[in-house]
């Protein structure tokens, strides 16, 4: 009797396969085609890869030529085939259709050069087609120095290659003396030699060459301006603003600011203003209030600039940074949640999460609140690395984000980050204790990083912008045994100092590599029993 259902199932499967072969109605799986990494010659920093909008932004130095720029590394997901932009590739038949980590992996007749003077479009094909756009911006240092230079920055029209250079009212258009005219970078040469051209009663045109190769024509137009100083750009943080500006040659600027709508001006100390050559300056003004509208002006030669109006970033409250709020519940009734609700997925009050829901399917939770002598103040989080079925081990963890157990793909259970548009923080601090254990997992096969002997705790912070690019990161990790609560501090380093945050993650774990998976199994090196306590987290702002 037990064989009958089996035969029925097998028959149904064979029948389904037979019908499918005839009708060819098996739907293709949806597999995204995406760029994991890309590098080009003379690239500055990392590529910004926006997977949501399928856009890559790259910055390169001034020595390369955008019209024939080699891609030196292009890694896509293993299911994708590369179809390069036939209009942009220098030799489309020589461009590989597969990932390559370096040019050494390619045959001798390969050619990865692409014309990036305009955005290039690459098609990644899986079972569907995914169009990617790659934008390359060249970081060219353009510097112009002229006698009697006014306090206004030169105005560049990059599309038409025209630059307007401002001089004072006293200047003679028939005798304009340039000492520097870098229009296409510091290695630019101009024809005719700009030092021999002094008559600018009309615009003059120069041919620009870089490394001996013609780049383009530039037209230089000299005009007069009475402006002695100007603030040309700013970057407002929570309690400071970073400024740059221009000033008439030979003059020294001063800066003043006030809260918008008030009368009294505050002068910025001269020590906070730095001259950049003869006609430019920068300053960092500190001691401001967050979320406040300010007015600032530059003064030189008795003349005030137009006022700059700006608002400092607003410091917003991150829920439960002191880790005093916990709720127990969930399907097992045993899981602890660092939120006012027993939820770490879709409740508006669920800001923090743990992996307790997955662990309590097998054991007691391994991230729990503690108090009394186990806490620095109020309650603290205690995280412990334990062995569990299915994945091997589970590191105790606590993070800003969401968690939903995915049994078939456990590494995807965690989603780091919550929406955040507040002020950019510059430091994360808190108090911790740690008991590390000797590495005893995994016992065979792949292990990451492979050279640990003692476990490590890990606390880190990440900020992303609205395109999903990581813009800031800071971390603390240690393998030292700490038996008394000790303060830790993490400096937040910004890879992009002007981008605004859109998402924030704060993560703490008892085993630094406990989140490294290979399929269903953890492959990170951990020590079972490693225990981390953290309490009283705090964010600092500049």
XYZ file of C-alpha atoms in Angstrom:
542
model
C 0.000 0.000 0.000
C 2.872 2.399 0.643
C 4.087 2.053 -2.943
C 0.890 3.307 -4.535
C 1.240 7.011 -3.653
C 4.862 6.929 -4.802
C 3.934 5.490 -8.166
C 1.161 8.054 -8.501
C 3.560 10.919 -7.812
C 6.102 9.535 -10.283
C 3.407 9.140 -12.899
C 2.219 12.664 -12.379
C 5.764 13.992 -12.679
C 6.374 12.039 -15.894
C 3.050 13.175 -17.255
C 3.861 16.771 -16.416
C 7.228 16.503 -18.118
C 5.685 14.939 -21.229
C 3.059 17.656 -21.556
C 5.630 20.362 -20.934
C 7.868 19.038 -23.669
C 5.003 19.104 -26.121
C 3.672 22.517 -25.211
C 7.037 24.074 -24.262
C 5.248 26.055 -21.559
C 7.895 25.885 -18.821
C 8.467 29.510 -17.801
C 12.035 30.762 -17.868
C 13.390 31.715 -14.443
C 13.940 35.380 -13.707
C 17.654 35.831 -13.090
C 18.940 39.383 -12.860
C 21.988 40.351 -14.879
C 24.164 42.730 -12.898
C 27.665 44.181 -12.719
C 29.532 43.136 -9.582
C 32.740 45.063 -10.204
C 34.355 47.164 -12.912
C 37.666 48.967 -13.271
C 39.127 51.112 -16.019
C 42.576 52.523 -16.620
C 43.598 55.354 -14.248
C 40.395 55.011 -12.211
C 40.095 57.139 -9.091
C 38.367 55.421 -6.164
C 35.803 52.672 -6.632
C 33.078 52.531 -9.235
C 29.629 53.527 -7.963
C 27.326 50.674 -8.999
C 23.605 51.427 -8.790
C 22.037 47.999 -9.176
C 18.483 49.336 -8.858
C 18.760 51.675 -11.831
C 21.520 49.645 -13.548
C 23.913 52.598 -13.749
C 27.667 52.699 -13.110
C 29.519 55.958 -12.415
C 33.304 56.011 -12.727
C 35.846 58.784 -12.196
C 39.228 58.746 -13.929
C 42.319 60.934 -13.809
C 43.448 63.477 -16.350
C 46.098 61.354 -18.079
C 43.713 59.059 -19.987
C 41.716 59.691 -23.147
C 38.009 59.040 -22.804
C 37.626 58.197 -26.486
C 39.694 54.995 -26.103
C 39.633 54.006 -22.429
C 40.396 50.312 -21.656
C 38.212 48.424 -19.186
C 40.721 46.458 -17.097
C 38.229 44.455 -15.016
C 34.581 43.582 -15.605
C 32.871 41.056 -13.342
C 29.193 40.192 -13.812
C 27.101 37.492 -12.146
C 27.841 34.012 -13.404
C 24.496 33.631 -15.199
C 25.011 36.701 -17.393
C 26.569 37.078 -20.836
C 28.084 40.442 -21.812
C 27.021 42.222 -25.001
C 29.087 45.429 -25.234
C 28.044 48.707 -26.828
C 28.840 48.186 -30.520
C 28.839 51.930 -31.169
C 31.246 52.700 -28.293
C 33.666 49.756 -28.424
C 36.863 50.455 -30.347
C 36.724 46.885 -31.691
C 33.502 45.213 -30.655
C 34.559 41.770 -31.924
C 37.537 41.881 -29.589
C 35.490 42.573 -26.452
C 34.901 39.461 -24.307
C 31.367 38.243 -23.617
C 32.378 36.839 -20.224
C 33.684 38.208 -16.930
C 37.377 38.960 -16.548
C 39.220 39.993 -13.391
C 42.264 41.328 -15.245
C 43.527 41.785 -18.782
C 45.963 38.911 -18.173
C 43.012 36.505 -18.364
C 42.150 37.557 -21.919
C 43.602 36.332 -25.218
C 46.158 38.483 -26.993
C 43.700 39.680 -29.629
C 41.198 41.002 -27.076
C 40.408 44.723 -27.070
C 38.493 46.229 -24.146
C 38.888 49.897 -25.112
C 35.640 51.878 -25.117
C 34.751 55.418 -26.182
C 33.379 56.944 -22.980
C 33.027 60.514 -24.229
C 29.305 59.705 -23.994
C 27.579 57.139 -21.743
C 28.196 53.570 -22.950
C 25.474 50.927 -22.832
C 26.177 47.286 -22.030
C 23.571 44.522 -22.305
C 23.703 41.680 -19.781
C 21.662 38.687 -20.920
C 20.422 35.861 -18.694
C 16.988 34.534 -19.546
C 16.066 38.205 -19.846
C 17.949 41.279 -21.054
C 19.270 43.916 -18.654
C 20.564 47.203 -20.072
C 23.334 48.894 -18.074
C 24.670 52.420 -18.547
C 28.302 53.258 -17.728
C 29.215 56.916 -17.198
C 32.838 58.010 -16.970
C 33.762 61.440 -15.638
C 37.284 62.741 -16.012
C 38.716 64.550 -13.002
C 40.731 67.295 -14.659
C 42.465 69.886 -12.518
C 41.817 73.191 -14.261
C 43.654 76.185 -12.843
C 43.823 79.724 -14.169
C 45.987 82.514 -12.758
C 45.974 85.963 -14.332
C 47.179 89.394 -13.217
C 44.409 91.548 -11.711
C 42.198 88.501 -11.248
C 38.764 89.355 -9.809
C 37.136 87.586 -6.880
C 34.962 85.430 -9.131
C 35.848 81.930 -10.264
C 36.282 81.388 -14.009
C 33.084 80.117 -15.635
C 33.522 76.976 -17.773
C 31.206 75.895 -20.576
C 32.419 72.315 -21.045
C 30.054 71.499 -23.879
C 31.249 74.343 -26.112
C 34.751 74.601 -24.589
C 34.467 78.258 -23.626
C 35.844 79.771 -20.429
C 35.143 83.269 -19.095
C 37.970 84.679 -16.969
C 37.188 87.657 -14.737
C 39.606 90.511 -14.053
C 39.267 93.721 -12.061
C 37.969 96.983 -13.477
C 41.520 98.347 -13.534
C 42.778 95.666 -15.936
C 43.730 96.542 -19.538
C 42.123 94.179 -22.084
C 45.045 94.859 -24.387
C 47.619 93.685 -21.849
C 46.290 90.596 -20.040
C 49.047 88.514 -18.479
C 48.295 84.848 -17.715
C 50.785 82.959 -15.566
C 48.784 79.718 -15.610
C 46.148 78.487 -18.045
C 45.518 74.765 -17.431
C 42.412 74.121 -19.499
C 42.734 70.331 -19.937
C 44.797 69.428 -16.890
C 48.245 70.125 -15.533
C 49.911 68.380 -18.491
C 48.124 70.507 -21.071
C 50.063 72.471 -23.665
C 48.341 75.173 -25.691
C 48.913 76.462 -29.180
C 49.658 79.278 -29.419
C 51.613 79.485 -26.150
C 49.309 81.415 -23.788
C 52.284 83.361 -22.409
C 52.692 85.030 -25.804
C 49.034 86.100 -26.088
C 48.144 89.292 -24.201
C 45.491 90.984 -26.356
C 42.049 89.906 -25.133
C 40.001 92.759 -26.557
C 38.192 89.824 -28.191
C 37.977 86.122 -27.232
C 41.018 84.066 -28.222
C 41.095 80.388 -29.248
C 43.759 77.877 -28.232
C 44.358 74.286 -29.320
C 44.809 72.011 -26.287
C 47.168 69.015 -26.337
C 47.643 66.461 -23.583
C 50.630 64.118 -23.701
C 51.186 65.265 -27.273
C 47.662 64.322 -28.441
C 45.173 66.920 -29.622
C 42.169 67.161 -27.280
C 40.030 70.104 -28.387
C 39.900 73.856 -28.998
C 39.252 76.204 -26.077
C 37.999 79.774 -26.372
C 39.131 82.163 -23.617
C 36.977 85.230 -23.006
C 38.251 87.864 -20.522
C 35.639 90.053 -18.813
C 35.716 92.593 -16.004
C 34.055 92.195 -12.599
C 33.960 94.374 -9.502
C 33.423 91.379 -7.199
C 36.246 91.089 -4.681
C 35.278 87.810 -2.996
C 32.678 85.072 -3.378
C 31.682 81.826 -1.683
C 31.527 79.289 -4.484
C 30.602 76.000 -2.763
C 29.661 74.606 0.630
C 29.032 71.314 2.418
C 26.879 71.690 5.537
C 27.036 69.005 8.240
C 25.210 69.015 11.590
C 27.433 71.467 13.472
C 29.869 72.687 10.829
C 30.057 73.862 7.231
C 32.939 73.363 4.811
C 33.376 76.247 2.360
C 35.427 77.188 -0.646
C 35.557 80.512 -2.410
C 37.431 82.925 -4.624
C 39.055 86.250 -3.859
C 40.673 89.013 -5.861
C 44.396 88.507 -6.286
C 46.374 90.236 -3.528
C 43.474 90.431 -1.058
C 42.749 88.371 2.064
C 39.133 87.393 2.714
C 37.209 87.418 5.976
C 34.055 85.404 6.691
C 31.020 86.253 8.817
C 27.854 84.297 9.572
C 24.592 84.624 11.460
C 21.358 82.737 11.985
C 18.913 83.817 9.292
C 16.559 86.487 10.595
C 18.940 87.791 13.275
C 21.069 90.942 13.222
C 24.397 90.131 14.849
C 27.205 88.710 12.667
C 29.901 86.381 14.018
C 33.329 86.601 12.425
C 35.122 83.371 11.591
C 38.629 83.252 13.133
C 41.328 83.844 10.542
C 42.972 80.573 11.613
C 40.009 78.687 10.124
C 40.517 80.225 6.660
C 43.162 78.731 4.379
C 44.357 80.389 1.186
C 44.636 78.074 -1.839
C 47.059 79.968 -4.039
C 46.487 83.684 -4.654
C 42.820 83.684 -5.636
C 41.076 80.833 -3.780
C 40.367 79.947 -0.167
C 38.731 77.247 1.932
C 37.349 77.243 5.467
C 35.681 74.968 7.990
C 33.303 76.838 10.287
C 32.456 74.929 13.472
C 30.191 75.450 16.477
C 26.927 75.647 14.523
C 23.540 74.313 15.640
C 21.982 71.395 13.819
C 18.815 71.904 11.757
C 19.351 75.676 11.613
C 19.237 78.142 8.716
C 22.356 80.301 8.404
C 23.558 83.220 6.309
C 27.240 83.683 5.480
C 29.238 86.269 3.541
C 32.831 86.833 2.452
C 34.459 90.241 2.565
C 37.599 91.500 0.796
C 38.824 94.986 -0.039
C 35.873 96.503 1.816
C 33.367 94.737 -0.448
C 30.898 92.064 0.671
C 29.962 89.034 -1.399
C 26.431 87.888 -1.993
C 25.113 86.070 1.072
C 25.171 82.301 1.086
C 22.060 80.750 2.637
C 22.319 77.190 3.938
C 20.819 74.830 6.484
C 22.754 72.500 8.753
C 21.724 68.853 8.856
C 19.235 67.748 11.500
C 20.268 65.241 14.145
C 17.512 62.641 14.378
C 16.901 60.143 17.151
C 17.834 56.521 16.491
C 15.451 54.279 18.461
C 16.789 52.231 21.366
C 20.457 53.160 21.114
C 20.706 52.590 24.866
C 19.411 49.021 24.299
C 16.955 49.261 27.182
C 13.833 48.280 25.205
C 13.143 44.565 24.587
C 10.080 42.416 23.896
C 9.787 38.631 24.028
C 7.492 36.655 21.740
C 7.417 35.397 18.160
C 6.197 32.011 16.924
C 8.191 30.143 19.553
C 7.367 32.607 22.315
C 11.066 32.527 23.236
C 12.640 35.024 20.812
C 13.810 38.378 22.140
C 13.372 41.513 20.013
C 15.257 44.797 20.676
C 12.061 46.716 19.899
C 8.856 47.729 21.716
C 7.081 45.017 19.669
C 7.803 41.309 19.119
C 8.691 41.945 15.499
C 11.851 42.588 13.503
C 10.399 42.695 10.000
C 7.389 44.804 9.052
C 6.103 46.667 12.104
C 6.784 50.451 11.998
C 8.260 50.191 15.500
C 10.653 47.404 14.487
C 13.894 49.294 13.829
C 16.366 46.741 15.154
C 16.546 43.003 14.469
C 18.318 39.815 15.526
C 18.539 36.288 14.145
C 16.665 34.909 17.160
C 13.665 33.738 15.119
C 15.896 31.339 13.199
C 17.763 30.148 16.289
C 14.652 29.531 18.412
C 13.425 26.983 15.880
C 16.131 24.771 17.380
C 17.371 26.295 20.639
C 16.968 29.135 23.089
C 17.733 32.622 21.716
C 21.399 33.597 21.550
C 20.832 37.375 21.644
C 19.124 38.396 24.872
C 18.754 41.394 27.184
C 20.635 41.384 30.485
C 20.577 43.822 33.372
C 22.044 44.419 36.798
C 25.775 43.717 36.971
C 25.674 42.291 33.414
C 24.726 45.709 31.996
C 26.647 48.967 31.938
C 23.417 50.891 32.599
C 19.791 49.741 32.518
C 19.764 46.807 30.103
C 22.412 45.564 27.697
C 22.523 43.123 24.769
C 24.265 39.795 25.282
C 25.209 37.866 22.112
C 26.674 34.369 22.041
C 27.911 32.108 19.246
C 26.275 28.669 19.381
C 26.007 25.540 17.271
C 22.693 25.000 15.465
C 21.286 22.513 13.010
C 21.090 23.274 9.286
C 23.702 26.069 9.072
C 26.306 24.774 11.535
C 26.695 27.737 13.876
C 24.874 30.963 14.655
C 26.721 34.023 15.883
C 24.811 36.234 18.292
C 23.869 39.401 16.460
C 22.050 42.693 16.743
C 21.542 45.069 13.847
C 19.524 47.908 12.376
C 17.524 46.184 9.667
C 15.074 43.332 9.224
C 15.105 39.565 9.592
C 12.944 36.817 8.077
C 14.087 33.208 8.187
C 14.807 31.770 4.725
C 15.373 28.054 5.237
C 16.515 27.360 1.677
C 18.860 30.361 1.540
C 19.778 31.282 5.134
C 22.306 33.935 4.114
C 19.417 36.014 2.690
C 17.449 36.016 5.949
C 19.149 39.236 7.043
C 18.559 42.621 5.408
C 20.820 45.316 6.808
C 19.710 48.925 7.093
C 16.690 51.145 7.664
C 15.747 54.413 5.907
C 17.730 57.331 7.311
C 17.904 60.943 6.149
C 19.299 62.592 9.268
C 22.648 64.220 9.878
C 25.865 62.468 8.889
C 27.498 61.131 12.022
C 31.260 61.086 12.497
C 31.632 58.643 15.393
C 29.934 55.591 16.931
C 30.766 54.715 20.526
C 29.498 52.456 23.283
C 30.516 50.076 26.030
C 31.368 46.400 25.650
C 32.656 43.219 27.283
C 33.905 40.236 25.327
C 34.820 36.633 25.983
C 36.423 35.203 22.823
C 36.810 31.461 22.343
C 39.406 29.535 20.335
C 38.389 28.855 16.728
C 36.729 25.423 16.504
C 34.487 25.829 13.451
C 34.465 24.877 10.642
C 36.362 21.659 11.238
C 36.995 20.955 7.544
C 36.579 22.403 4.067
C 36.437 26.087 3.211
C 36.981 28.577 6.022
C 37.014 32.391 6.023
C 39.430 34.061 6.531
C 41.342 30.840 7.240
C 44.060 32.136 9.574
C 42.204 32.934 12.822
C 43.048 31.168 16.063
C 40.868 33.261 18.412
C 37.384 34.558 17.628
C 36.709 38.278 17.092
C 33.744 40.458 17.994
C 32.652 43.040 15.438
C 30.715 46.322 15.617
C 30.299 48.509 12.535
C 28.229 51.235 10.904
C 27.375 51.772 7.222
C 25.633 54.618 5.390
C 24.268 54.365 1.842
C 22.981 57.081 -0.474
C 19.672 56.977 -2.360
C 21.293 55.053 -5.235
C 22.469 52.305 -2.894
C 26.122 53.350 -2.950
C 28.024 52.971 0.302
C 29.191 56.435 1.327
C 30.512 55.863 4.866
C 31.872 53.049 7.015
C 33.447 52.565 10.403
C 34.222 49.422 12.379
C 35.550 48.053 15.647
C 36.733 44.475 16.073
C 38.773 42.728 18.728
C 39.936 39.305 19.880
C 40.913 40.517 23.364
C 39.175 39.210 26.459
C 37.504 42.166 28.233
C 35.865 41.335 31.574
C 34.797 44.848 32.595
C 32.703 47.217 30.505
C 35.095 49.282 28.398
C 34.346 52.140 26.031
C 34.941 51.648 22.306
C 34.931 54.368 19.655
C 34.567 54.052 15.901
C 35.521 56.883 13.545
C 33.192 57.012 10.542
C 35.141 57.443 7.307
C 33.343 58.950 4.298
C 34.205 57.791 0.793
C 31.851 60.473 -0.539
C 31.798 63.612 1.616
C 29.007 65.371 -0.254
C 26.422 62.612 -0.774
C 23.437 62.592 1.592
C 22.488 59.413 3.468
C 19.341 57.457 2.658
C 19.930 54.251 4.671
C 21.754 53.374 7.907
C 22.943 50.097 9.414
C 24.555 49.487 12.798
C 25.684 45.885 13.341
C 27.135 43.999 16.309
C 28.063 40.316 16.450
C 29.871 37.937 18.775
C 31.770 36.387 15.808
C 33.105 38.614 13.072
C 32.912 35.956 10.360
C 29.746 34.245 11.552
C 27.773 35.679 8.635
C 29.931 34.182 5.862
C 27.985 31.459 4.067
C 28.646 28.984 1.290
C 25.215 27.751 0.292
C 23.462 26.422 3.389
C 26.478 26.387 5.686
C 28.409 29.007 7.610
C 32.040 28.897 6.461
C 33.360 31.774 8.575
C 35.773 30.858 11.349
C 34.161 31.162 14.783
C 34.658 29.941 18.323
C 31.544 28.401 19.860
C 30.754 30.115 23.138
C 32.237 33.504 22.195
C 30.126 36.101 24.006
C 29.756 39.847 23.408
C 27.946 42.325 25.623
C 27.280 45.864 24.347
C 25.423 48.786 25.907
C 24.746 52.521 25.658
C 25.518 53.095 21.978
C 25.978 56.736 21.018
C 26.422 58.664 17.776
C 28.486 61.859 17.559
C 28.227 64.594 14.937
C 30.377 67.398 13.533
